[in-house]
Short mmCIF file of C-alpha atoms in Angstrom, two decimals:
data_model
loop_
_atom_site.label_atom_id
_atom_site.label_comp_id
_atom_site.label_asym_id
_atom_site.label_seq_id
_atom_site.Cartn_x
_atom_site.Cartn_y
_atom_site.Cartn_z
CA UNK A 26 -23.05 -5.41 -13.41
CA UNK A 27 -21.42 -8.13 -11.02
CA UNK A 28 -19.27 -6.81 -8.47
CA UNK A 29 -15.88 -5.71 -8.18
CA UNK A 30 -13.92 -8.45 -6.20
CA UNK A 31 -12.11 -7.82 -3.07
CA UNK A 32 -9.62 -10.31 -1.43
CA UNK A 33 -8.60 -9.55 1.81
CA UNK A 34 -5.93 -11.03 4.46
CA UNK A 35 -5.80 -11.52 8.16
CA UNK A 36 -9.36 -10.43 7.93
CA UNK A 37 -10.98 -12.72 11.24
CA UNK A 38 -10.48 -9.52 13.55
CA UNK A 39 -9.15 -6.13 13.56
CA UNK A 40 -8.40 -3.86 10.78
CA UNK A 41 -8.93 -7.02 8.22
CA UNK A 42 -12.46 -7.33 9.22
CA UNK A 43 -13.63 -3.88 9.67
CA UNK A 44 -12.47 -3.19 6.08
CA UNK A 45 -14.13 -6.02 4.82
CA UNK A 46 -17.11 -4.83 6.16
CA UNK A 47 -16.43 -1.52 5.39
CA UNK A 48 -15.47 -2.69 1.42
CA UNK A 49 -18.87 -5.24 1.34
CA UNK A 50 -21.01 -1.34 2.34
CA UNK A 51 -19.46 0.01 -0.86
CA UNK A 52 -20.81 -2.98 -2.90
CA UNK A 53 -17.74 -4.66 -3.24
CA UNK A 54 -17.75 -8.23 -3.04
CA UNK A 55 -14.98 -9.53 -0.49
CA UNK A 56 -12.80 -12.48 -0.08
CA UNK A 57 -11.79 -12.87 3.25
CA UNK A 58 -8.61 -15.30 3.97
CA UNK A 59 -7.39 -16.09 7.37
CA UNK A 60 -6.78 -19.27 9.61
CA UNK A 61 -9.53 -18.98 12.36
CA UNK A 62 -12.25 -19.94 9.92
CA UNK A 63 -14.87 -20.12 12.69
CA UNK A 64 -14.59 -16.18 12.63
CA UNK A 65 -14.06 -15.81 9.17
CA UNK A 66 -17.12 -17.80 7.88
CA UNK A 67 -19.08 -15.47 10.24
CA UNK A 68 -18.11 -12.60 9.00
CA UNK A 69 -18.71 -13.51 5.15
CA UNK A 70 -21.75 -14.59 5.86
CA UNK A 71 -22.51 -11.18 7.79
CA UNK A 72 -20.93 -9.25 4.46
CA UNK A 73 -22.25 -11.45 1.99
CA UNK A 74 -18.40 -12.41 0.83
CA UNK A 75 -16.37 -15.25 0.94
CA UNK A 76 -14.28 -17.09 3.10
CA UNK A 77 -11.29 -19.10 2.21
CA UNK A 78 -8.89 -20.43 4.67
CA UNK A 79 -5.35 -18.65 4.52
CA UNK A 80 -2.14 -18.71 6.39
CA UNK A 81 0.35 -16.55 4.35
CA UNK A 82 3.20 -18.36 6.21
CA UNK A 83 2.89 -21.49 4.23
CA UNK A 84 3.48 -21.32 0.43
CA UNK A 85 1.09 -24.12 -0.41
CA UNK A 86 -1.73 -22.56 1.97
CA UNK A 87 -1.17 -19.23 -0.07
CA UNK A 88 -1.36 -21.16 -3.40
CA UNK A 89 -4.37 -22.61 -2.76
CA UNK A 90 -5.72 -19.53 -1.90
CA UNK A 91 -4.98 -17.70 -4.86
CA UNK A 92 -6.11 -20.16 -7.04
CA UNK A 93 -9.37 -20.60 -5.84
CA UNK A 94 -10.47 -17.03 -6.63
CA UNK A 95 -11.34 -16.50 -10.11
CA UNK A 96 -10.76 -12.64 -10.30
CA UNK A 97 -9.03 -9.80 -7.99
CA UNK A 98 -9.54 -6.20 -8.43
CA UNK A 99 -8.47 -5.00 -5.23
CA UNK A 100 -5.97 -6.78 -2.65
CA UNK A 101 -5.98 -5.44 0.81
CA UNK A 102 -2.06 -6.87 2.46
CA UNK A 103 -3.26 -7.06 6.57
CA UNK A 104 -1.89 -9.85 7.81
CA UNK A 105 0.75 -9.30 9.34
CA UNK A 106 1.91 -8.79 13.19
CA UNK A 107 4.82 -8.15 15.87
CA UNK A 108 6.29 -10.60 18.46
CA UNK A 109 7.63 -9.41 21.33
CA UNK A 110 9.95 -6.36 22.61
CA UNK A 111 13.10 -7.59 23.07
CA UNK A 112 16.06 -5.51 22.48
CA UNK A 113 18.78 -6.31 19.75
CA UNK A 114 20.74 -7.99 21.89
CA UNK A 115 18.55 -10.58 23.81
CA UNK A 116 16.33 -10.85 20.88
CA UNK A 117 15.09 -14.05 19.78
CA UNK A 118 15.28 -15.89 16.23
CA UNK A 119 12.26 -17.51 16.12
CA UNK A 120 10.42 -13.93 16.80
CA UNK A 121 12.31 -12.30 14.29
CA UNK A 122 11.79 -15.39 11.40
CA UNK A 123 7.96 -15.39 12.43
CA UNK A 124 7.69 -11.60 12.01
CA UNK A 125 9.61 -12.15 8.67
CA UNK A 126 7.39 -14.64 7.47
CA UNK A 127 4.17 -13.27 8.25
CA UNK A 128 5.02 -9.76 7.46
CA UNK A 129 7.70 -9.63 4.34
CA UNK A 130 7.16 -13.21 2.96
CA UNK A 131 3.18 -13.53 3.57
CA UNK A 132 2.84 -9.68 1.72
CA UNK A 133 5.45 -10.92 -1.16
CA UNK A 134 3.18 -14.61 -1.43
CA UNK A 135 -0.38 -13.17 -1.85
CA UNK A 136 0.69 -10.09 -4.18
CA UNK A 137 2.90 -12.15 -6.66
CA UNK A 138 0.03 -15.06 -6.99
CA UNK A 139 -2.77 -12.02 -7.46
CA UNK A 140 -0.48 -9.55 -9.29
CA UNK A 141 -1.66 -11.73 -12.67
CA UNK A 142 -5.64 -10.86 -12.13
CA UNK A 143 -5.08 -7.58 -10.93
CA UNK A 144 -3.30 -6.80 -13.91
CA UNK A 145 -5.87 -8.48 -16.13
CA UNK A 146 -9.13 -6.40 -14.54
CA UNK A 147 -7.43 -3.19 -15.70
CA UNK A 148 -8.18 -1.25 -12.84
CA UNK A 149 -6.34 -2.89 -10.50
CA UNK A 150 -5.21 -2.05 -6.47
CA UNK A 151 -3.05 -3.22 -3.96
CA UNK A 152 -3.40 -1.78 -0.60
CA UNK A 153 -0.84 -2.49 2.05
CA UNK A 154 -1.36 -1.68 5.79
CA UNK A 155 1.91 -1.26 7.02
CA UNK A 156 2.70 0.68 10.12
CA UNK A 157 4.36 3.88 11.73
CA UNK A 158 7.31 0.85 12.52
CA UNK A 159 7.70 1.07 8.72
CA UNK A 160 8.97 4.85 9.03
CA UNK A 161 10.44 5.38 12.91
CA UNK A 162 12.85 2.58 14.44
CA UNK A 163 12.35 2.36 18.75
CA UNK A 164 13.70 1.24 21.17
CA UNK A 165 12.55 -3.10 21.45
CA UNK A 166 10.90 -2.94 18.28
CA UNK A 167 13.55 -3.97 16.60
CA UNK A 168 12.27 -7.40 14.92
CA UNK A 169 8.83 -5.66 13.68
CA UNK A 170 10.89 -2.39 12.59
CA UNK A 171 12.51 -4.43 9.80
CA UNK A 172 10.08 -6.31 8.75
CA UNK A 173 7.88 -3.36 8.59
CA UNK A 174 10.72 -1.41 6.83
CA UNK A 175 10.91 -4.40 4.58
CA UNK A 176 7.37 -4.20 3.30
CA UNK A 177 7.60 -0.81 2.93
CA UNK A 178 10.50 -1.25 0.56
CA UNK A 179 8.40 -3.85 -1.08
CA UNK A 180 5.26 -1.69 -1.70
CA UNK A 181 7.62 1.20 -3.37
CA UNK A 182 9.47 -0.85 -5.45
CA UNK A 183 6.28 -2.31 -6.73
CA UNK A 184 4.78 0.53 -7.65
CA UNK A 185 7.62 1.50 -9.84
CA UNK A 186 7.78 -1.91 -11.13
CA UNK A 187 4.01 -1.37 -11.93
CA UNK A 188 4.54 1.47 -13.79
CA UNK A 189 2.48 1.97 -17.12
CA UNK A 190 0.33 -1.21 -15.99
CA UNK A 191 -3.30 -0.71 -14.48
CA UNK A 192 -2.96 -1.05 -10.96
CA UNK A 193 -2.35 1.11 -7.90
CA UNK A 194 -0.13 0.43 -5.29
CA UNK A 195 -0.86 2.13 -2.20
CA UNK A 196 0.38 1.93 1.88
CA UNK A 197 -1.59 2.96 4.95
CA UNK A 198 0.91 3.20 7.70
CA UNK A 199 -1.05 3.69 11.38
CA UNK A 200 -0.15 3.97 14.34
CA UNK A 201 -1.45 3.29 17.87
CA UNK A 202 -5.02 1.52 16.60
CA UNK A 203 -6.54 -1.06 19.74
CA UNK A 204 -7.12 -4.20 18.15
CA UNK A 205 -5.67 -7.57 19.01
CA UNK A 206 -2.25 -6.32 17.96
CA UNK A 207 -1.11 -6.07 21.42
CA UNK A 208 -2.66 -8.52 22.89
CA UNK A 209 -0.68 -10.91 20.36
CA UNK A 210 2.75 -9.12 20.79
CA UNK A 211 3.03 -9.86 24.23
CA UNK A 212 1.65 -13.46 24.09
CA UNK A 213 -1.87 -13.13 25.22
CA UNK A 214 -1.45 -11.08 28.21
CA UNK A 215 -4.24 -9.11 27.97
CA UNK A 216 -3.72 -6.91 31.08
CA UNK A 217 -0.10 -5.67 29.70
CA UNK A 218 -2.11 -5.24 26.06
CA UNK A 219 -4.13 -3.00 28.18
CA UNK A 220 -1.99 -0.58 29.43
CA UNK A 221 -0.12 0.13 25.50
CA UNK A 222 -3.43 2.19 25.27
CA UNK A 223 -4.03 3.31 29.00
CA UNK A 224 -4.79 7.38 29.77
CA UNK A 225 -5.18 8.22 25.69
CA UNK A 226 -8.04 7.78 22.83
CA UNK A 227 -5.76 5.39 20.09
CA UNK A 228 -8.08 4.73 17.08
CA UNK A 229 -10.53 2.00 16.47
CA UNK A 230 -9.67 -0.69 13.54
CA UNK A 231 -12.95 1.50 11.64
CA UNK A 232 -10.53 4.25 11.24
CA UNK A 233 -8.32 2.74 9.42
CA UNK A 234 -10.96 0.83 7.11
CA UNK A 235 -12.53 4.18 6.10
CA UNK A 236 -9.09 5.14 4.94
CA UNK A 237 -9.15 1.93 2.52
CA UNK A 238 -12.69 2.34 1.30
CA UNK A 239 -11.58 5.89 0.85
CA UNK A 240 -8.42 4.70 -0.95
CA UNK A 241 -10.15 2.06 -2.87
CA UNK A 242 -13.01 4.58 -3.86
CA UNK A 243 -10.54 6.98 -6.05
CA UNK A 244 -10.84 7.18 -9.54
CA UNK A 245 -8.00 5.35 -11.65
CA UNK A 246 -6.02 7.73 -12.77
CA UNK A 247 -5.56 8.94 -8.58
CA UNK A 248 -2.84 7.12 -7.20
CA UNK A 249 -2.72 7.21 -3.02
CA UNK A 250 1.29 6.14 -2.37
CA UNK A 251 1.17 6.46 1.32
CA UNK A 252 -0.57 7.78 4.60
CA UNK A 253 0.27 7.99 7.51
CA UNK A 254 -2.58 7.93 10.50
CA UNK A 255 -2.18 8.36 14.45
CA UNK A 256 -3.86 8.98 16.92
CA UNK A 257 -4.11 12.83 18.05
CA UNK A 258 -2.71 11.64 21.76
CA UNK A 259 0.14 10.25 19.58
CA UNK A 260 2.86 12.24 17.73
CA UNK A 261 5.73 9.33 17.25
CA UNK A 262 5.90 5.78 17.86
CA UNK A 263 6.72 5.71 21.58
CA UNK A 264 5.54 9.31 22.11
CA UNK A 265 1.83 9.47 23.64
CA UNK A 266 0.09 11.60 25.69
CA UNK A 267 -1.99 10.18 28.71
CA UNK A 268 -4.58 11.99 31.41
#
């Protein structure tokens, strides 16, 4: 029996690639899309998948994409990201039209191209990593709070949309998780990256892709609409504990 196919974005580092690899253990075969290709061809040769260049910022990019895989049975959304911390009233448009566009737009892209061969496997899933920004507004988040609210609103509504067709639509919202996020949010300084998770144990991007092979791994008729993960040292968005 060939494989189950996987596709899944923002997958050269972070939660994208430890779920590919943790999706490729369970015998799934896995597209990988993202734009640093040196990465990404790495790690589908490590998996055994398949990498495919992908920015879900540009339509065309996203098109090409989705054409080039023949059949989808599970889309992982991951790519995705936040831009800075300004407040409401110094924030910036171009961080707020690049959250919207990788975040809202890029999730929107990939799902509507796919939502045709998901449909057609008849077991279908799309699994959306969102974020604890999605539920809890604070204080300079306010750019990735929308957009995060935004996909949330997105991933509901198409799962009632979806109703009485074969596919899932599920959201894994986390919370503090050390990846690159940081590092990216405050424009490569990786000393102020370092101190988001200073004095506490935040979880590892292979916490979050056990929750999506676990996700993924439920039989048909089981429907997983939402978790939420954090951290224990973490009860809220901007409330941690540190030694």
């Amino acid at each position: 029996m060939a494989a189950k196919m996987a596709v899944v974005t923002g997958a050269s580092s972070g939660i994208g690639a430890a779920s590919a690899r943790a999706l490729a253990a369970e015998g799934w075969h896995v597209v990988v899309g993202a734009r640093r290709m040196d990465r990404l061809e790495a790690l589908a040769e490590e998996i055994g998948g398949t990498a495919l260049p992908l920015d879900v910022t540009d339509a065309a990019s996203v098109a090409t994409f989705c054409d080039a895989i023949p059949a989808c049975d599970l889309l992982l959304n991951n790519a995705g990201g936040a831009l800075g911390t300004a407040s409401i009233a110094e924030s910036d448009d171009d961080e707020w039209q690049r959250m919207w566009e990788m975040n809202v737009m890029g999730t929107l892209r990939v799902t509507r191209a796919l939502l045709p061969k998901l449909i057609e496997s008849g077991d279908g899933q799309v699994i959306t990593i969102g974020s604890i920004a999605a539920r809890e507004p604070y204080r300079g988040g306010g750019g990735y709070n929308a957009s995060k609210h935004a996909v949330a609103a997105l991933t509901r509504v198409l799962r009632i949309e979806l109703l009485g067709q074969p596919v899932r639509v599920s959201e894994i919202d986390p919370g503090m998780v050390e990846t690159e996020f940081s590092v990216v949010r405050f424009g490569g300084d990786e000393a102020k990256a370092a101190k988001v998770y200073e004095g506490c144990t935040p979880m590892q991007a292979q916490d979050i892709a056990e929750a999506v092979a676990w996700v993924a791994s439920r039989p048909s008729h089981v429907n997983i609409d939402q978790i939420l993960m954090l951290a224990r040292d973490q009860t809220s968005a901007q409330v941690v504990h540190r030694e």
